[in-house]
Amino acid sequence: MRIPNHIGLIPDGNRRWAQNKGFEKQKGYEYGLDPGLQALKLVQEYGIREITYYGFTTDNGKRPRKQIDAFVKACVDAVNLIAKENVSLLVIGNTNSTIFPKELLKYTNRTNIGNGGTKVNFLVNYGWDWDIANLNTKIKNRKSIMDGLHSKDISRIDLILRWGGRKRLSGFLPIQSVYSDIYTIDDMWPDFRPEQFHNAMKWYNNQDVTLGG
Amino acid sequence: MRIPNHIGLIPDGNRRWAQNKGFEKQKGYEYGLDPGLQALKLVQEYGIREITYYGFTTDNGKRPRKQIDAFVKACVDAVNLIAKENVSLLVIGNTNSTIFPKELLKYTNRTNIGNGGTKVNFLVNYGWDWDIANLNTKIKNRKSIMDGLHSKDISRIDLILRWGGRKRLSGFLPIQSVYSDIYTIDDMWPDFRPEQFHNAMKWYNNQDVTLGG
């Protein structure tokens, strides 16, 4: 079986899930914590070497205060859960903003935890424009473009999994995603089931990799 | 009905279509010409104001010579067909290469034809890295990022239609595509039917537009 080197994970649908349950919208985020950990375990079982979670973005900062507080807390809690596993952990995002949680500053340099191993990147207050704003325009090959990104420690992504039914990237790492296969799951993120992940791996196994060639 | 302002079109699957017919791979491209014109007519019927066709890329230049000759010819022929319609035509790509067809240089400045109207952009020898290589790193808002692209005359894309079954962007305008909805059609591009286009419009009508917010 062909295993992706690096998967991106877009855990969308938390608010719609909460509404469907009759909860307030912001209540959905905390139900995404356990799925995040389950996905990490599956990544490790498959031998996938790197995973990047789409936490929250500079765009998300325009939402109502109650929602912001809830998704920031969920991201802090998620990173703290991941930090109990054997991972090489990196939090990436714009730290020059009060919305960036101070508790996560310590992970903005890659940190090996336990036996290390799986690279786990977590995007916190990430913006696609922030990411490319410092590109070095003097040297113009692909390597130097990657090296000019704020997210330069995140490698090219082979497969993106998006829950919540939307078929879009929503600003997720535009440069690392240029050649990614995109697999979407109609269920909302809190309704994560391992079977969805297995199906994505089976689907990926049947794609060809051309890197645009 | 909610109509996209700008659609991107990725006409993939020409070579697989040719193989399925028992033709040589490069024979498929010429069967994509009529579909391209049909798509333009539909764009105009729906009142969509801008369409961008993914012609060929710098990545594609690594293919066998017979294929290169065939897809370059198909792009020249496609642009010449479009240039008989009422359009505002722009060809965008890296012209500093012998692979860029001289016949299309005249359209690298936007040209109004007939009554003008629909903006039609056609990517020829386009590269995502070439596109972002000259970004102005001094001014860092989104407008200035867009203005720093080689493709600055191409606006944000609302909806991308991809034929040929693959679920990926393959380097297509990474900045204009950050918030695009992506609709994929399993049929190969030469098997274009108007119904596929109508279905995409119905699907788009049911998506919400959040621009990542």
Coordinates of N, CA, C and O in Angstrom, one line a residue, chain B residues 126-209:
Chain B
Y126 N 2.4 28.2 -17.6 CA 2.3 28.8 -16.3 C 3.0 28.0 -15.2 O 3.0 26.7 -15.3
G127 N 3.6 28.6 -14.3 CA 4.2 27.9 -13.1 C 3.8 28.6 -11.8 O 3.9 29.8 -11.7
W128 N 3.4 27.8 -10.8 CA 3.0 28.5 -9.5 C 4.2 29.2 -8.9 O 4.0 30.2 -8.3
D129 N 5.4 28.6 -9.1 CA 6.5 29.3 -8.5 C 6.9 30.5 -9.3 O 7.2 31.6 -8.7
W130 N 6.8 30.5 -10.6 CA 7.0 31.6 -11.5 C 6.0 32.7 -11.0 O 6.4 33.9 -11.0
D131 N 4.8 32.4 -10.8 CA 3.7 33.3 -10.4 C 4.1 34.1 -9.2 O 3.9 35.4 -9.2
I132 N 4.6 33.5 -8.2 CA 4.8 34.2 -6.9 C 6.3 34.7 -6.7 O 6.6 35.3 -5.7
A133 N 7.1 34.4 -7.7 CA 8.6 34.7 -7.6 C 8.9 36.2 -7.4 O 9.9 36.5 -6.8
N134 N 8.0 37.1 -7.8 CA 8.4 38.5 -7.8 C 7.6 39.2 -6.7 O 7.5 40.5 -6.7
L135 N 7.0 38.5 -5.7 CA 6.2 39.2 -4.7 C 6.9 40.3 -4.1 O 8.1 40.2 -3.7
N136 N 6.2 41.4 -3.9 CA 6.8 42.5 -3.2 C 6.7 42.2 -1.7 O 5.6 42.1 -1.1
T137 N 7.9 42.1 -1.0 CA 7.9 41.7 0.4 C 7.8 42.9 1.3 O 7.8 42.7 2.5
K138 N 7.8 44.1 0.8 CA 7.8 45.3 1.7 C 6.4 45.6 2.2 O 6.2 45.8 3.4
I139 N 5.4 45.6 1.3 CA 4.0 45.9 1.8 C 3.3 44.5 1.9 O 3.4 43.7 1.0
K140 N 2.6 44.3 3.0 CA 2.2 43.0 3.3 C 0.7 42.7 3.4 O 0.3 41.8 4.0
N141 N -0.1 43.6 2.9 CA -1.5 43.3 3.0 C -1.9 42.5 1.7 O -1.2 42.3 0.8
R142 N -3.2 42.0 1.8 CA -3.6 41.0 0.7 C -3.6 41.7 -0.6 O -3.2 41.1 -1.6
K143 N -4.0 42.9 -0.7 CA -4.1 43.6 -2.0 C -2.7 43.7 -2.6 O -2.5 43.4 -3.8
S144 N -1.7 44.0 -1.8 CA -0.3 44.2 -2.3 C 0.3 42.8 -2.7 O 1.1 42.7 -3.6
I145 N -0.2 41.7 -2.0 CA 0.3 40.4 -2.4 C -0.3 40.1 -3.8 O 0.4 39.7 -4.7
M146 N -1.6 40.3 -4.0 CA -2.2 40.1 -5.3 C -1.5 40.9 -6.4 O -1.2 40.4 -7.5
D147 N -1.2 42.2 -6.1 CA -0.6 43.0 -7.0 C 0.8 42.6 -7.4 O 1.4 43.1 -8.4
G148 N 1.5 41.8 -6.5 CA 2.8 41.3 -6.8 C 2.9 40.1 -7.6 O 4.0 39.6 -7.9
L149 N 1.8 39.5 -7.9 CA 1.8 38.2 -8.7 C 2.0 38.5 -10.2 O 1.6 39.6 -10.7
H150 N 2.6 37.6 -10.9 CA 2.7 37.7 -12.3 C 1.2 37.6 -12.9 O 0.9 38.2 -13.9
S151 N 0.4 36.9 -12.2 CA -1.0 36.8 -12.6 C -1.9 37.8 -12.0 O -3.1 37.5 -11.7
K152 N -1.4 39.0 -11.7 CA -2.2 40.0 -11.0 C -3.5 40.4 -11.7 O -4.4 40.9 -11.1
D153 N -3.5 40.2 -13.0 CA -4.8 40.6 -13.8 C -5.8 39.5 -13.7 O -6.9 39.6 -14.3
I154 N -5.6 38.4 -12.9 CA -6.6 37.4 -12.7 C -7.1 37.5 -11.3 O -6.3 37.6 -10.4
S155 N -8.4 37.6 -11.2 CA -9.0 37.9 -9.9 C -9.2 36.6 -9.1 O -9.0 35.5 -9.5
R156 N -9.6 36.8 -7.8 CA -9.9 35.7 -6.9 C -11.0 34.7 -7.6 O -11.9 35.2 -8.2
I157 N -10.8 33.4 -7.5 CA -11.6 32.5 -8.1 C -12.7 31.9 -7.2 O -12.3 31.5 -6.1
D158 N -13.9 31.9 -7.6 CA -15.0 31.4 -6.7 C -15.2 29.9 -6.8 O -15.4 29.2 -5.8
L159 N -15.1 29.4 -8.0 CA -15.4 28.0 -8.3 C -14.4 27.4 -9.3 O -14.2 28.0 -10.3
I160 N -13.8 26.3 -8.9 CA -12.9 25.6 -9.9 C -13.6 24.3 -10.3 O -14.1 23.5 -9.5
L161 N -13.7 24.1 -11.6 CA -14.2 22.8 -12.2 C -13.1 22.0 -12.7 O -12.3 22.5 -13.6
R162 N -12.9 20.8 -12.3 CA -11.9 20.0 -12.8 C -12.5 18.7 -13.4 O -13.2 17.9 -12.7
W163 N -12.2 18.4 -14.7 CA -12.6 17.2 -15.3 C -11.5 16.1 -15.1 O -10.3 16.5 -14.8
G164 N -11.8 14.9 -15.3 CA -10.8 13.8 -15.3 C -10.6 13.1 -14.0 O -9.7 12.2 -13.8
G165 N -11.5 13.5 -13.0 CA -11.5 12.6 -11.7 C -10.5 12.9 -10.6 O -10.7 12.5 -9.5
R166 N -9.4 13.6 -10.9 CA -8.5 13.9 -9.9 C -9.0 15.0 -9.0 O -9.7 15.9 -9.4
K167 N -8.7 14.9 -7.7 CA -9.1 15.9 -6.7 C -7.9 16.6 -6.2 O -7.4 16.4 -5.1
R168 N -7.4 17.5 -7.0 CA -6.2 18.3 -6.7 C -6.2 19.5 -7.5 O -6.8 19.6 -8.6
L169 N -5.3 20.5 -7.1 CA -5.2 21.7 -7.9 C -4.0 21.7 -8.9 O -4.0 22.5 -9.8
S170 N -3.0 20.8 -8.7 CA -1.9 20.7 -9.6 C -1.3 22.0 -9.9 O -0.9 22.3 -11.1
G171 N -1.1 22.9 -8.9 CA -0.4 24.1 -9.1 C -1.2 25.3 -9.7 O -0.6 26.3 -10.1
F172 N -2.5 25.1 -9.9 CA -3.4 26.1 -10.5 C -3.5 27.3 -9.6 O -4.1 27.2 -8.5
L173 N -3.0 28.4 -10.0 CA -3.2 29.7 -9.3 C -3.3 29.6 -7.8 O -4.4 29.9 -7.3
P174 N -2.3 29.3 -7.1 CA -2.5 29.0 -5.6 C -3.0 30.1 -4.8 O -3.7 29.9 -3.9
I175 N -2.7 31.4 -5.2 CA -3.2 32.5 -4.4 C -4.7 32.8 -4.7 O -5.5 33.0 -3.8
Q176 N -5.0 32.9 -6.0 CA -6.4 33.1 -6.4 C -7.3 32.0 -5.9 O -8.6 32.2 -5.9
S177 N -6.8 30.8 -5.6 CA -7.6 29.7 -5.3 C -7.7 29.4 -3.8 O -8.3 28.4 -3.4
V178 N -7.2 30.3 -2.9 CA -7.2 30.0 -1.5 C -8.6 29.7 -0.9 O -8.7 28.9 0.0
Y179 N -9.6 30.4 -1.4 CA -11.0 30.2 -0.9 C -11.9 29.5 -1.9 O -13.1 29.4 -1.7
S180 N -11.4 29.1 -3.0 CA -12.3 28.5 -4.1 C -13.0 27.3 -3.7 O -12.4 26.4 -3.0
D181 N -14.2 27.1 -4.1 CA -14.9 25.8 -4.0 C -14.4 25.0 -5.2 O -14.2 25.5 -6.3
I182 N -14.2 23.7 -5.0 CA -13.6 22.8 -6.0 C -14.6 21.7 -6.3 O -15.0 20.9 -5.5
Y183 N -15.0 21.7 -7.6 CA -16.0 20.7 -8.0 C -15.3 19.8 -9.1 O -14.8 20.3 -10.0
T184 N -15.3 18.5 -8.8 CA -14.7 17.6 -9.7 C -15.6 16.7 -10.5 O -16.7 16.3 -9.9
I185 N -15.3 16.4 -11.7 CA -16.1 15.6 -12.6 C -15.3 14.4 -13.0 O -14.2 14.5 -13.5
D186 N -15.9 13.2 -12.8 CA -15.1 12.0 -13.1 C -14.8 11.8 -14.6 O -13.8 11.2 -14.9
D187 N -15.7 12.3 -15.5 CA -15.5 12.1 -16.9 C -14.2 12.8 -17.4 O -13.9 13.9 -16.8
M188 N -13.6 12.3 -18.4 CA -12.5 12.9 -19.0 C -12.9 14.2 -19.8 O -14.1 14.3 -20.3
W189 N -12.0 15.2 -19.9 CA -12.4 16.4 -20.5 C -13.0 16.3 -21.9 O -14.0 17.0 -22.2
P190 N -12.5 15.4 -22.8 CA -13.1 15.3 -24.2 C -14.5 14.8 -24.1 O -15.3 14.9 -25.1
D191 N -14.9 14.2 -23.0 CA -16.3 13.8 -22.8 C -17.2 14.8 -22.1 O -18.2 14.5 -21.5
F192 N -16.8 16.1 -22.3 CA -17.6 17.2 -21.7 C -19.0 17.1 -22.2 O -19.3 16.9 -23.4
R193 N -19.9 17.4 -21.3 CA -21.3 17.6 -21.6 C -21.9 18.7 -20.8 O -21.5 18.9 -19.7
P194 N -22.7 19.6 -21.4 CA -23.3 20.7 -20.8 C -23.9 20.4 -19.4 O -23.8 21.2 -18.5
E195 N -24.5 19.2 -19.3 CA -25.1 18.8 -18.0 C -24.1 18.8 -16.9 O -24.5 19.1 -15.7
Q196 N -22.9 18.4 -17.2 CA -21.8 18.5 -16.1 C -21.7 19.9 -15.6 O -21.6 20.1 -14.4
F197 N -21.7 20.8 -16.5 CA -21.6 22.3 -16.1 C -22.8 22.7 -15.3 O -22.7 23.4 -14.3
H198 N -24.0 22.4 -15.8 CA -25.2 22.7 -15.1 C -25.2 22.2 -13.6 O -25.6 22.8 -12.7
N199 N -24.7 20.9 -13.5 CA -24.7 20.3 -12.2 C -23.7 21.0 -11.3 O -24.0 21.2 -10.1
A200 N -22.6 21.5 -11.8 CA -21.6 22.2 -11.0 C -22.3 23.5 -10.5 O -22.1 23.9 -9.4
M201 N -23.1 24.2 -11.4 CA -23.7 25.5 -11.0 C -24.7 25.2 -9.9 O -24.9 26.0 -9.0
K202 N -25.5 24.1 -10.0 CA -26.5 23.8 -9.0 C -25.7 23.5 -7.7 O -26.2 23.9 -6.6
W203 N -24.7 22.8 -7.7 CA -23.9 22.5 -6.5 C -23.4 23.8 -5.9 O -23.5 24.0 -4.7
Y204 N -22.8 24.6 -6.7 CA -22.2 25.9 -6.2 C -23.3 26.7 -5.5 O -23.1 27.4 -4.5
N205 N -24.5 26.7 -6.0 CA -25.6 27.5 -5.5 C -25.9 27.0 -4.0 O -26.5 27.8 -3.3
N206 N -25.6 25.8 -3.7 CA -25.8 25.3 -2.3 C -24.6 25.5 -1.4 O -24.7 25.0 -0.2
Q207 N -23.5 26.0 -1.8 CA -22.4 26.2 -0.9 C -22.5 27.6 -0.3 O -23.2 28.5 -0.8
D208 N -21.9 27.7 0.9 CA -21.9 29.1 1.5 C -20.5 29.7 1.2 O -19.6 29.0 0.9
V209 N -20.5 31.0 1.2 CA -19.2 31.7 0.9 C -18.8 32.4 2.2 O -19.5 33.2 2.8

